[in-house]
Tab-separated table of C-alpha atoms in Angstrom:
chain	number	residue	atom	x	y	z
A	1	MET	CA	-12.297	-39.994	-47.179
A	2	MET	CA	-14.026	-42.122	-49.873
A	3	SER	CA	-17.633	-41.476	-50.894
A	4	GLN	CA	-18.669	-45.132	-50.927
A	5	MET	CA	-17.327	-48.538	-50.029
A	6	PRO	CA	-16.064	-51.022	-52.711
A	7	GLN	CA	-18.739	-53.495	-53.921
A	8	PRO	CA	-18.321	-57.064	-55.187
A	9	THR	CA	-18.782	-57.733	-58.939
A	10	ALA	CA	-22.042	-59.701	-58.472
A	11	LEU	CA	-24.371	-57.410	-56.558
A	12	SER	CA	-27.111	-58.819	-54.324
A	13	ARG	CA	-28.562	-55.386	-53.390
A	14	CYS	CA	-28.906	-52.086	-55.153
A	15	PRO	CA	-26.072	-49.792	-53.987
A	16	SER	CA	-28.506	-46.863	-54.028
A	17	CYS	CA	-31.693	-48.071	-52.332
A	18	GLU	CA	-30.581	-51.469	-50.920
A	19	GLU	CA	-33.375	-53.218	-52.905
A	20	PRO	CA	-32.613	-56.996	-53.523
A	21	LEU	CA	-31.384	-57.690	-57.079
A	22	GLU	CA	-31.611	-60.709	-59.335
A	23	ALA	CA	-28.750	-62.141	-61.352
A	24	GLY	CA	-28.314	-60.371	-64.680
A	25	ASP	CA	-30.194	-57.177	-63.702
A	26	ARG	CA	-28.691	-54.100	-65.389
A	27	PHE	CA	-30.989	-51.605	-63.653
A	28	CYS	CA	-32.569	-51.587	-60.211
A	29	GLY	CA	-36.253	-52.392	-60.451
A	30	ALA	CA	-37.080	-50.133	-57.493
A	31	CYS	CA	-35.108	-46.950	-58.153
A	32	GLY	CA	-33.781	-47.453	-61.731
A	33	TYR	CA	-30.133	-47.187	-60.615
A	34	ASP	CA	-27.711	-48.050	-63.477
A	35	LEU	CA	-25.919	-51.091	-62.133
A	36	SER	CA	-23.298	-50.943	-64.894
A	37	ALA	CA	-21.974	-47.692	-63.359
A	38	VAL	CA	-20.700	-49.543	-60.297
A	39	PRO	CA	-16.883	-49.499	-60.562
A	40	THR	CA	-14.828	-52.647	-60.407
A	41	PRO	CA	-13.179	-52.898	-56.990
A	42	PRO	CA	-9.434	-52.193	-57.074
A	43	GLN	CA	-7.052	-55.058	-56.502
A	44	ASP	CA	-4.794	-53.160	-54.054
A	45	HIS	CA	-5.550	-51.560	-50.717
A	46	PRO	CA	-4.561	-47.858	-50.654
A	47	THR	CA	-2.894	-46.857	-47.428
A	48	ILE	CA	-0.876	-43.976	-46.009
A	49	ALA	CA	2.854	-44.738	-45.997
A	50	MET	CA	4.597	-43.917	-42.683
A	51	ASN	CA	8.332	-44.383	-42.388
A	52	GLY	CA	8.352	-46.465	-45.567
A	53	SER	CA	5.958	-49.201	-44.416
A	54	SER	CA	2.377	-49.900	-45.405
A	55	THR	CA	-0.468	-50.869	-43.154
A	56	ARG	CA	-3.856	-52.342	-43.966
A	57	PRO	CA	-7.073	-50.782	-42.727
A	58	SER	CA	-7.904	-52.003	-39.266
A	59	GLU	CA	-11.159	-53.638	-38.340
A	60	ALA	CA	-11.949	-50.567	-36.275
A	61	ALA	CA	-11.806	-48.437	-39.402
A	62	ALA	CA	-14.251	-50.776	-41.182
A	63	SER	CA	-16.703	-50.437	-38.303
A	64	LEU	CA	-16.996	-46.660	-38.522
A	65	ASP	CA	-20.526	-45.317	-38.360
A	66	TRP	CA	-20.747	-43.843	-41.847
A	67	PRO	CA	-23.579	-41.391	-42.467
A	68	LEU	CA	-26.524	-42.781	-44.381
A	69	ALA	CA	-27.870	-41.056	-47.440
A	70	PRO	CA	-31.327	-39.535	-47.013
A	71	GLU	CA	-34.269	-41.375	-48.452
A	72	PRO	CA	-35.241	-40.164	-51.979
A	73	ALA	CA	-38.243	-37.899	-52.330
A	74	SER	CA	-39.761	-40.296	-54.858
A	75	SER	CA	-38.969	-43.602	-56.419
A	76	ASP	CA	-38.119	-41.872	-59.707
A	77	THR	CA	-35.372	-39.673	-58.110
A	78	PRO	CA	-32.015	-41.325	-57.495
A	79	ALA	CA	-30.637	-40.914	-54.013
A	80	PRO	CA	-27.901	-38.284	-53.640
A	81	VAL	CA	-24.363	-39.424	-53.076
A	82	HIS	CA	-22.327	-38.130	-50.108
A	83	ARG	CA	-19.159	-36.272	-50.964
A	84	ALA	CA	-16.174	-35.662	-48.778
A	85	THR	CA	-16.934	-31.933	-48.828
A	86	ASP	CA	-20.306	-32.591	-47.176
A	87	ILE	CA	-18.796	-34.008	-43.977
A	88	ARG	CA	-17.092	-31.830	-41.435
A	89	GLY	CA	-13.991	-33.089	-39.623
A	90	MET	CA	-12.387	-32.316	-36.267
A	91	ASP	CA	-8.717	-32.195	-35.415
A	92	SER	CA	-7.169	-33.891	-32.367
A	93	GLY	CA	-7.767	-30.794	-30.250
A	94	GLY	CA	-11.495	-30.759	-30.973
A	95	SER	CA	-11.366	-27.777	-33.352
A	96	GLU	CA	-13.245	-27.890	-36.642
A	97	LEU	CA	-11.104	-28.514	-39.702
A	98	PRO	CA	-11.229	-25.950	-42.533
A	99	HIS	CA	-13.960	-26.608	-45.052
A	100	PRO	CA	-12.448	-27.956	-48.308
A	101	ASP	CA	-14.433	-25.417	-50.328
A	102	THR	CA	-12.543	-22.581	-48.626
A	103	GLU	CA	-9.123	-24.026	-49.389
A	104	SER	CA	-7.385	-23.032	-52.540
A	105	ALA	CA	-6.992	-25.906	-54.961
A	106	GLY	CA	-4.023	-24.314	-56.711
A	107	ALA	CA	-1.819	-21.298	-56.705
A	108	GLN	CA	-3.283	-18.136	-55.193
A	109	GLN	CA	-4.594	-15.771	-57.815
A	110	PRO	CA	-4.071	-12.028	-57.679
A	111	GLY	CA	-6.751	-10.401	-55.588
A	112	ASP	CA	-7.600	-13.633	-53.730
A	113	ARG	CA	-7.744	-13.604	-49.945
A	114	PRO	CA	-4.945	-15.425	-48.142
A	115	SER	CA	-5.693	-19.003	-47.202
A	116	GLY	CA	-7.925	-19.114	-44.144
A	117	ALA	CA	-8.955	-15.425	-44.409
A	118	GLN	CA	-12.591	-14.600	-43.925
A	119	PRO	CA	-14.806	-12.596	-46.266
A	120	SER	CA	-15.711	-9.105	-45.092
A	121	GLY	CA	-18.404	-9.223	-42.418
A	122	GLU	CA	-17.842	-12.903	-41.530
A	123	GLN	CA	-16.477	-13.737	-38.095
A	124	PRO	CA	-15.713	-17.407	-37.550
A	125	SER	CA	-16.238	-18.639	-34.012
A	126	GLY	CA	-13.187	-19.077	-31.776
A	127	VAL	CA	-11.189	-16.294	-33.450
A	128	ARG	CA	-10.327	-12.997	-31.743
A	129	PHE	CA	-10.321	-9.824	-33.803
A	130	ASP	CA	-8.728	-7.617	-31.128
A	131	ARG	CA	-5.206	-8.330	-32.362
A	132	PRO	CA	-3.506	-7.540	-35.678
A	133	PRO	CA	-3.282	-10.256	-38.355
A	134	GLU	CA	-0.234	-12.457	-38.083
A	135	PRO	CA	2.201	-12.546	-41.013
A	136	ASP	CA	2.851	-15.730	-42.959
A	137	GLU	CA	6.544	-15.393	-42.225
A	138	TYR	CA	8.471	-14.008	-39.281
A	139	PRO	CA	11.756	-12.552	-40.510
A	140	LEU	CA	14.617	-12.626	-38.053
A	141	ALA	CA	15.465	-9.269	-36.484
A	142	PRO	CA	18.991	-7.961	-36.996
A	143	PRO	CA	21.332	-8.665	-34.075
A	144	ALA	CA	21.169	-5.936	-31.445
A	145	GLU	CA	24.230	-4.170	-30.145
A	146	ALA	CA	25.628	-5.558	-26.920
A	147	PRO	CA	24.323	-3.521	-23.964
A	148	ALA	CA	26.746	-1.599	-21.840
A	149	GLY	CA	27.482	-3.163	-18.463
A	150	PRO	CA	26.955	-6.726	-17.266
A	151	VAL	CA	24.420	-8.896	-19.037
A	152	VAL	CA	21.647	-10.174	-16.741
A	153	ASP	CA	20.327	-13.659	-17.385
A	154	PRO	CA	16.510	-13.410	-17.069
A	155	ARG	CA	16.397	-17.005	-15.853
A	156	THR	CA	18.445	-16.137	-12.793
A	157	ALA	CA	17.299	-12.534	-12.293
A	158	ASP	CA	15.752	-11.690	-8.929
A	159	LEU	CA	12.096	-11.315	-9.811
A	160	ALA	CA	11.313	-10.117	-6.299
A	161	ALA	CA	13.716	-7.183	-6.486
A	162	PRO	CA	12.001	-3.962	-5.357
A	163	VAL	CA	10.812	-1.565	-8.017
A	164	THR	CA	12.632	1.758	-7.992
A	165	PRO	CA	10.131	4.611	-8.425
A	166	PRO	CA	10.996	7.564	-10.640
A	167	ALA	CA	12.899	10.411	-9.030
A	168	GLY	CA	10.679	12.636	-6.922
A	169	THR	CA	7.948	10.019	-6.361
A	170	LYS	CA	7.252	7.462	-3.652
A	171	LEU	CA	6.181	3.843	-3.992
A	172	CYS	CA	2.928	2.693	-2.356
A	173	VAL	CA	3.465	0.807	0.913
A	174	ALA	CA	0.428	-1.397	0.207
A	175	CYS	CA	0.682	-2.658	-3.396
A	176	ARG	CA	4.394	-1.824	-3.853
A	177	SER	CA	3.786	-0.955	-7.507
A	178	GLY	CA	1.754	2.259	-7.676
A	179	HIS	CA	3.114	5.760	-7.250
A	180	VAL	CA	1.874	8.107	-4.525
A	181	ASP	CA	0.178	11.290	-5.714
A	182	SER	CA	0.493	14.725	-4.164
A	183	ASP	CA	-2.514	14.061	-1.894
A	184	GLY	CA	-0.844	11.034	-0.292
A	185	TYR	CA	-2.848	8.300	-2.050
A	186	CYS	CA	-1.653	5.480	-4.316
A	187	GLU	CA	-2.515	6.058	-7.972
A	188	ASN	CA	-2.816	2.283	-8.445
A	189	CYS	CA	-4.766	0.909	-5.464
A	190	GLY	CA	-5.950	4.132	-3.807
A	191	HIS	CA	-4.399	3.232	-0.450
A	192	ALA	CA	-3.749	6.216	1.835
A	193	GLN	CA	-0.052	6.416	2.598
A	194	PRO	CA	1.412	6.852	6.075
A	195	ARG	CA	2.287	10.473	6.714
A	196	GLU	CA	5.868	11.313	7.488
A	197	ARG	CA	4.867	12.415	10.975
A	198	ASP	CA	2.797	9.317	11.816
A	199	HIS	CA	5.825	7.888	13.623
A	200	MET	CA	9.066	9.779	14.270
A	201	GLU	CA	12.179	8.849	16.237
A	202	GLN	CA	15.371	10.812	16.866
A	203	GLU	CA	18.419	10.269	19.063
A	204	LEU	CA	21.314	12.677	19.700
A	205	GLY	CA	23.373	10.764	22.229
A	206	ALA	CA	22.337	12.640	25.365
A	207	VAL	CA	18.664	12.976	24.373
A	208	ALA	CA	16.094	11.005	22.381
A	209	ALA	CA	12.459	11.464	21.397
A	210	VAL	CA	9.686	9.377	19.839
A	211	SER	CA	6.318	10.548	18.498
A	212	ASP	CA	3.467	8.365	17.263
A	213	ARG	CA	0.046	9.041	15.754
A	214	GLY	CA	-1.607	6.647	18.183
A	215	LEU	CA	-4.432	4.220	17.456
A	216	ARG	CA	-7.444	6.531	17.186
A	217	HIS	CA	-6.344	9.763	15.486
A	218	HIS	CA	-6.131	10.063	11.703
A	219	ARG	CA	-2.925	12.155	11.897
A	220	ASN	CA	-0.181	13.094	14.328
A	221	GLU	CA	-0.699	16.611	15.699
A	222	ASP	CA	2.280	16.395	18.076
A	223	ALA	CA	5.792	17.624	17.306
A	224	PHE	CA	9.160	17.660	19.019
A	225	ALA	CA	12.645	19.170	18.655
A	226	ILE	CA	15.793	17.946	20.403
A	227	SER	CA	19.295	19.414	20.232
A	228	SER	CA	22.427	20.160	22.189
A	229	THR	CA	24.801	23.100	22.381
A	230	ALA	CA	27.556	24.473	24.594
A	231	LEU	CA	27.428	27.182	27.244
A	232	PRO	CA	30.085	29.929	27.242
A	233	ASP	CA	32.275	27.925	29.670
A	234	GLY	CA	32.184	24.928	27.307
A	235	SER	CA	29.837	22.848	29.436
A	236	PRO	CA	27.029	21.050	27.563
A	237	ALA	CA	23.385	22.051	27.429
A	238	VAL	CA	20.784	19.602	26.130
A	239	VAL	CA	17.404	20.807	24.850
A	240	ALA	CA	14.080	18.967	24.437
A	241	ILE	CA	10.857	20.647	23.258
A	242	VAL	CA	7.505	18.801	22.962
A	243	CYS	CA	4.307	20.380	21.574
A	244	ASP	CA	0.734	19.097	21.328
A	245	GLY	CA	-1.610	20.603	18.725
A	246	VAL	CA	-5.070	21.585	19.962
A	247	SER	CA	-7.396	19.356	17.911
A	248	SER	CA	-10.350	21.747	18.088
A	249	ALA	CA	-8.260	24.437	16.388
A	250	THR	CA	-7.479	24.747	12.690
A	251	ARG	CA	-4.199	23.196	11.516
A	252	PRO	CA	-3.014	21.951	14.926
A	253	ASP	CA	-0.243	19.896	13.315
A	254	GLU	CA	1.239	23.049	11.765
A	255	ALA	CA	0.995	24.884	15.087
A	256	SER	CA	2.909	22.230	17.038
A	257	LEU	CA	5.597	21.980	14.381
A	258	ALA	CA	6.095	25.745	14.183
A	259	ALA	CA	6.224	26.134	17.971
A	260	SER	CA	8.730	23.315	18.542
A	261	ARG	CA	11.076	24.629	15.863
A	262	ALA	CA	10.883	28.242	17.019
A	263	ALA	CA	11.508	27.391	20.675
A	264	ASN	CA	14.431	25.132	19.825
A	265	GLU	CA	16.055	27.733	17.583
A	266	ALA	CA	15.643	30.420	20.219
A	267	LEU	CA	17.360	28.291	22.870
A	268	LEU	CA	20.230	27.354	20.577
A	269	ALA	CA	20.745	31.045	19.847
A	270	ALA	CA	20.551	32.263	23.467
A	271	LEU	CA	22.368	29.611	25.509
A	272	PRO	CA	25.813	29.952	23.871
A	273	LEU	CA	25.644	33.722	24.498
A	274	GLY	CA	25.523	33.216	28.261
A	275	THR	CA	21.781	33.884	28.742
A	276	HIS	CA	20.567	32.208	31.919
A	277	PRO	CA	18.814	28.962	30.908
A	278	GLN	CA	15.603	29.949	32.737
A	279	GLN	CA	15.492	33.325	30.976
A	280	ALA	CA	16.329	31.615	27.671
A	281	MET	CA	13.412	29.227	28.188
A	282	HIS	CA	11.033	32.135	28.839
A	283	GLU	CA	12.133	33.874	25.638
A	284	ALA	CA	11.869	30.607	23.699
A	285	ILE	CA	8.216	30.219	24.687
A	286	LEU	CA	7.515	33.767	23.516
A	287	ALA	CA	9.207	33.005	20.185
A	288	ALA	CA	7.100	29.865	19.839
A	289	SER	CA	3.960	31.886	20.531
A	290	GLU	CA	4.821	34.365	17.783
A	291	ALA	CA	5.422	31.511	15.331
A	292	VAL	CA	1.976	30.051	16.051
A	293	ASN	CA	0.299	33.454	15.897
A	294	SER	CA	1.739	34.045	12.434
A	295	LEU	CA	-0.058	30.935	11.156
A	296	ALA	CA	-3.415	32.646	11.746
A	297	GLU	CA	-2.434	35.356	9.258
A	298	ALA	CA	-1.552	32.847	6.503
A	299	PRO	CA	-4.508	31.363	4.573
A	300	PRO	CA	-4.930	27.589	4.851
A	301	ALA	CA	-3.768	25.468	1.948
A	302	HIS	CA	-7.240	23.978	1.382
A	303	GLU	CA	-9.972	26.462	2.228
A	304	GLU	CA	-12.689	24.320	0.685
A	305	HIS	CA	-11.981	21.563	3.227
A	306	ALA	CA	-12.187	23.884	6.251
A	307	PRO	CA	-14.971	26.448	5.797
A	308	HIS	CA	-15.015	27.302	9.524
A	309	GLN	CA	-11.591	28.662	10.400
A	310	ASN	CA	-10.126	29.507	13.780
A	311	ALA	CA	-6.600	30.252	14.912
A	312	PRO	CA	-4.074	27.359	15.066
A	313	ALA	CA	-3.077	26.499	18.646
A	314	CYS	CA	-0.883	24.126	20.621
A	315	THR	CA	0.653	23.467	24.025
A	316	LEU	CA	4.390	23.433	24.792
A	317	VAL	CA	6.706	21.903	27.361
A	318	GLY	CA	10.478	22.093	27.243
A	319	ALA	CA	13.543	21.144	29.255
A	320	VAL	CA	17.155	22.347	29.298
A	321	VAL	CA	19.645	20.098	31.090
A	322	THR	CA	23.150	21.260	32.027
A	323	PRO	CA	25.738	19.604	34.301
A	324	ALA	CA	24.233	21.383	37.339
A	325	LEU	CA	20.824	22.802	36.387
A	326	LEU	CA	17.509	21.441	35.180
A	327	ILE	CA	15.202	24.065	33.624
A	328	VAL	CA	11.613	23.432	32.534
A	329	GLY	CA	9.097	25.702	30.835
A	330	TRP	CA	5.537	25.140	29.685
A	331	VAL	CA	2.166	26.477	28.540
A	332	GLY	CA	-0.821	24.118	28.514
A	333	ASP	CA	-1.117	20.580	29.853
A	334	SER	CA	1.957	18.844	28.415
A	335	ARG	CA	4.210	17.751	31.284
A	336	ALA	CA	7.750	17.095	32.514
A	337	TYR	CA	8.591	14.386	35.116
A	338	TRP	CA	11.728	13.721	37.149
A	339	VAL	CA	12.674	10.044	37.580
A	340	PRO	CA	15.894	9.373	39.564
A	341	VAL	CA	18.220	6.534	38.612
A	342	ASP	CA	18.008	5.305	42.198
A	343	ARG	CA	14.402	4.237	42.341
A	344	THR	CA	14.424	4.316	46.128
A	345	SER	CA	14.345	8.119	45.770
A	346	PRO	CA	10.956	9.660	45.008
A	347	PRO	CA	10.048	10.814	41.479
A	348	ALA	CA	8.321	14.149	40.904
A	349	ARG	CA	6.134	16.012	38.435
A	350	LEU	CA	7.896	19.261	37.505
A	351	THR	CA	5.013	21.138	35.811
A	352	GLU	CA	1.489	22.262	36.706
A	353	ASP	CA	-1.216	21.995	34.037
A	354	ASP	CA	-2.972	24.980	32.543
A	355	SER	CA	-6.279	23.135	32.752
A	356	TRP	CA	-9.697	23.253	34.332
A	357	ALA	CA	-8.808	20.435	36.722
A	358	ALA	CA	-5.631	22.185	37.926
A	359	GLN	CA	-7.557	25.382	38.563
A	360	MET	CA	-10.153	23.534	40.640
A	361	VAL	CA	-7.425	21.931	42.732
A	362	ALA	CA	-5.476	25.207	43.138
A	363	ALA	CA	-8.639	27.005	44.258
A	364	GLY	CA	-9.330	24.271	46.820
A	365	LEU	CA	-12.705	23.495	45.229
A	366	MET	CA	-11.969	19.853	44.419
A	367	SER	CA	-9.417	17.220	45.263
A	368	GLU	CA	-7.019	16.168	42.534
A	369	ALA	CA	-8.766	12.804	42.165
A	370	GLN	CA	-12.165	14.476	41.875
A	371	ALA	CA	-10.968	17.126	39.433
A	372	TYR	CA	-9.265	14.743	37.034
A	373	ALA	CA	-12.242	12.386	37.127
A	374	ASP	CA	-14.465	15.161	35.780
A	375	GLU	CA	-15.178	15.243	32.053
A	376	ARG	CA	-13.929	18.860	31.980
A	377	ALA	CA	-10.549	17.926	33.455
A	378	HIS	CA	-8.552	18.247	30.223
A	379	ALA	CA	-10.049	21.539	29.087
A	380	ILE	CA	-6.942	23.716	28.856
A	381	THR	CA	-6.843	27.268	30.112
A	382	GLY	CA	-3.532	28.230	28.533
A	383	TRP	CA	-2.106	27.635	25.048
A	384	LEU	CA	-0.081	29.183	22.259
A	385	GLY	CA	-2.193	30.792	19.539
A	386	ALA	CA	-3.675	34.016	18.260
A	387	ASP	CA	-6.931	33.517	20.158
A	388	ALA	CA	-5.289	32.591	23.464
A	389	TYR	CA	-5.809	34.575	26.647
A	390	GLU	CA	-2.933	36.650	27.947
A	391	LEU	CA	0.150	34.480	27.545
A	392	GLU	CA	1.825	33.474	30.821
A	393	PRO	CA	4.909	31.305	30.177
A	394	HIS	CA	5.780	29.121	33.166
A	395	THR	CA	9.407	28.339	33.970
A	396	ALA	CA	11.095	26.573	36.855
A	397	SER	CA	14.713	25.808	37.789
A	398	PHE	CA	15.899	22.731	39.731
A	399	LYS	CA	19.234	21.501	41.078
A	400	PRO	CA	18.889	17.718	41.460
A	401	ASP	CA	21.361	16.150	43.893
A	402	ARG	CA	21.464	12.804	42.111
A	403	PRO	CA	21.413	11.451	38.537
A	404	GLY	CA	18.130	10.721	36.835
A	405	VAL	CA	16.136	11.339	33.670
A	406	VAL	CA	13.656	14.010	32.661
A	407	VAL	CA	10.569	12.726	30.841
A	408	VAL	CA	9.040	15.455	28.643
A	409	CYS	CA	5.694	14.350	27.193
A	410	THR	CA	2.208	15.142	25.926
A	411	ASP	CA	-0.971	13.969	27.604
A	412	GLY	CA	-1.056	11.071	25.125
A	413	LEU	CA	1.464	9.428	27.468
A	414	TRP	CA	0.666	10.772	30.915
A	415	ASN	CA	-3.001	9.818	30.551
A	416	TYR	CA	-1.717	6.250	31.038
A	417	ALA	CA	0.792	7.133	33.814
A	418	GLU	CA	-0.525	10.289	35.475
A	419	ALA	CA	1.080	10.258	38.891
A	420	ALA	CA	4.863	10.592	39.186
A	421	GLU	CA	5.049	7.163	40.829
A	422	GLU	CA	3.147	5.614	37.926
A	423	MET	CA	5.488	7.250	35.419
A	424	ALA	CA	8.546	5.990	37.321
A	425	GLU	CA	7.183	2.440	37.164
A	426	VAL	CA	7.092	2.397	33.362
A	427	VAL	CA	10.420	4.191	32.772
A	428	PRO	CA	13.104	1.513	32.193
A	429	LEU	CA	15.831	1.244	34.842
A	430	ASP	CA	18.547	1.922	32.246
A	431	ALA	CA	16.848	5.032	30.860
A	432	ALA	CA	19.894	7.229	31.509
A	433	GLU	CA	22.074	4.943	29.347
A	434	ARG	CA	19.469	4.138	26.693
A	435	PRO	CA	17.215	7.186	26.210
A	436	LEU	CA	15.901	6.146	22.776
A	437	HIS	CA	14.945	2.684	23.985
A	438	SER	CA	13.237	4.236	26.992
A	439	ALA	CA	11.256	6.635	24.801
A	440	GLN	CA	10.162	3.706	22.638
A	441	VAL	CA	9.051	1.765	25.716
A	442	LEU	CA	7.018	4.707	26.993
A	443	VAL	CA	5.253	5.207	23.657
A	444	GLY	CA	4.550	1.479	23.580
A	445	HIS	CA	3.024	1.721	27.049
A	446	ALA	CA	0.573	4.361	25.814
A	447	LEU	CA	-0.310	2.342	22.715
A	448	ASP	CA	-0.838	-0.799	24.804
A	449	GLY	CA	-3.149	1.231	27.033
A	450	GLY	CA	-5.357	2.166	24.079
A	451	GLY	CA	-3.461	4.894	22.219
A	452	HIS	CA	-6.459	7.242	22.279
A	453	ASP	CA	-4.312	10.298	21.528
A	454	ASN	CA	-1.095	11.198	19.756
A	455	VAL	CA	1.880	10.167	21.901
A	456	THR	CA	5.152	12.103	22.125
A	457	VAL	CA	7.932	11.735	24.700
A	458	ALA	CA	11.530	12.907	25.042
A	459	VAL	CA	13.948	11.358	27.537
A	460	VAL	CA	16.835	13.551	28.751
A	461	PRO	CA	19.470	12.158	31.166
A	462	PHE	CA	20.674	14.396	34.035
A	463	PRO	CA	23.325	15.625	34.446
A	464	ALA	CA	24.146	16.391	30.847
A	465	PRO	CA	27.143	14.241	29.865
A	466	PRO	CA	30.211	15.974	28.385
A	467	GLN	CA	29.689	14.263	24.996
A	468	GLY	CA	26.421	16.210	24.696
A	469	ALA	CA	28.359	19.363	23.823
A	470	GLY	CA	28.276	20.648	20.278
A	471	SER	CA	25.346	21.779	18.223
A	472	ALA	CA	23.140	19.203	16.446
């Protein structure tokens, strides 16, 4: 940028104050400017050479709005002259160009700051100081050794591939990036993870069971155990145990799990020895009771979360199916239903509740409809637990004369299909061939009805098919 424009040899106005001049004046009469100091205009037109060709200044360049010099303080003081260093410039991106005074005119001297560096304490606008200074040169890194195995092209890599969490940890089901802590919450987004028991399904050929947390409860307090074994004569015996934790008790989920496992193990131990299935069921309920009672002696894992402790408790209902016999046993209000394959034959409820409503009906004080309409209907009078009344295991033996299925369930299901006829209506017609599908349908029926409680159901075909033999 030039400080002033070329002037003709004969001046008509003072180049400093624009005062009109007369021919032959050597000094301006207004400001005293020395007119002999005006340089003779060059004969050429300096340009910037691009690709070897020269261009003349365009008319647009001549029409630039050049800054005017300020008026002098007095007529005796010559007006200052603008220098290129007084005018800031902008690059094509709108950023301010470096001030010429800060640029080194020659080679950098020892101890000088690098070009563009700021003095200590100065922070130019638009520059971030939260990153390390960049070097003037970027040396090439030495070639790395070829990795073992196939080389993956990052341009074609599957960016949506699931992240594999470290061994021993689980990945969050919500954000799919955070790890789940020991309390069951995501360390990244804080989302509570589904518990392992929120929904469980199991199928063993001749028996299947499904358990679901439901739509209202914060955890699943039900539990089940299904298995099969062989009687001494080689005929099959299929076992299904369903337990419902008492929510008003401490650790009901632990009680139902302990009871279902203990009863199942007791049956698998007794049946192959030739113990009558009804006697084996009675002993299995006693074993389940002892397992739940032992929980009351063990301190809870989190005492600070449960200052008011009482004994864990649960209900139990179980079924053993052989080629000729159907055995049921129960304590509490979980139930077993018989649904024949031929739906022209009547279904039946195989258990009687240990409940307030059942007692009213048995005593002849209320009809069944009146008793179960009462708000006290589901108050149980029998359960497994250290604070239970005298334990009275119930068992019954049946010899059905036709094929069918046994539905073993908690009240989370039968609340939506209480009568045997209602249960038969929602059991699929092919339940004997597809027990797992039937159990899924029944749980879905309870969830569609509102899912107010945990829902657990096992479906056991009768008679036990030969392929049901063998422990599982």
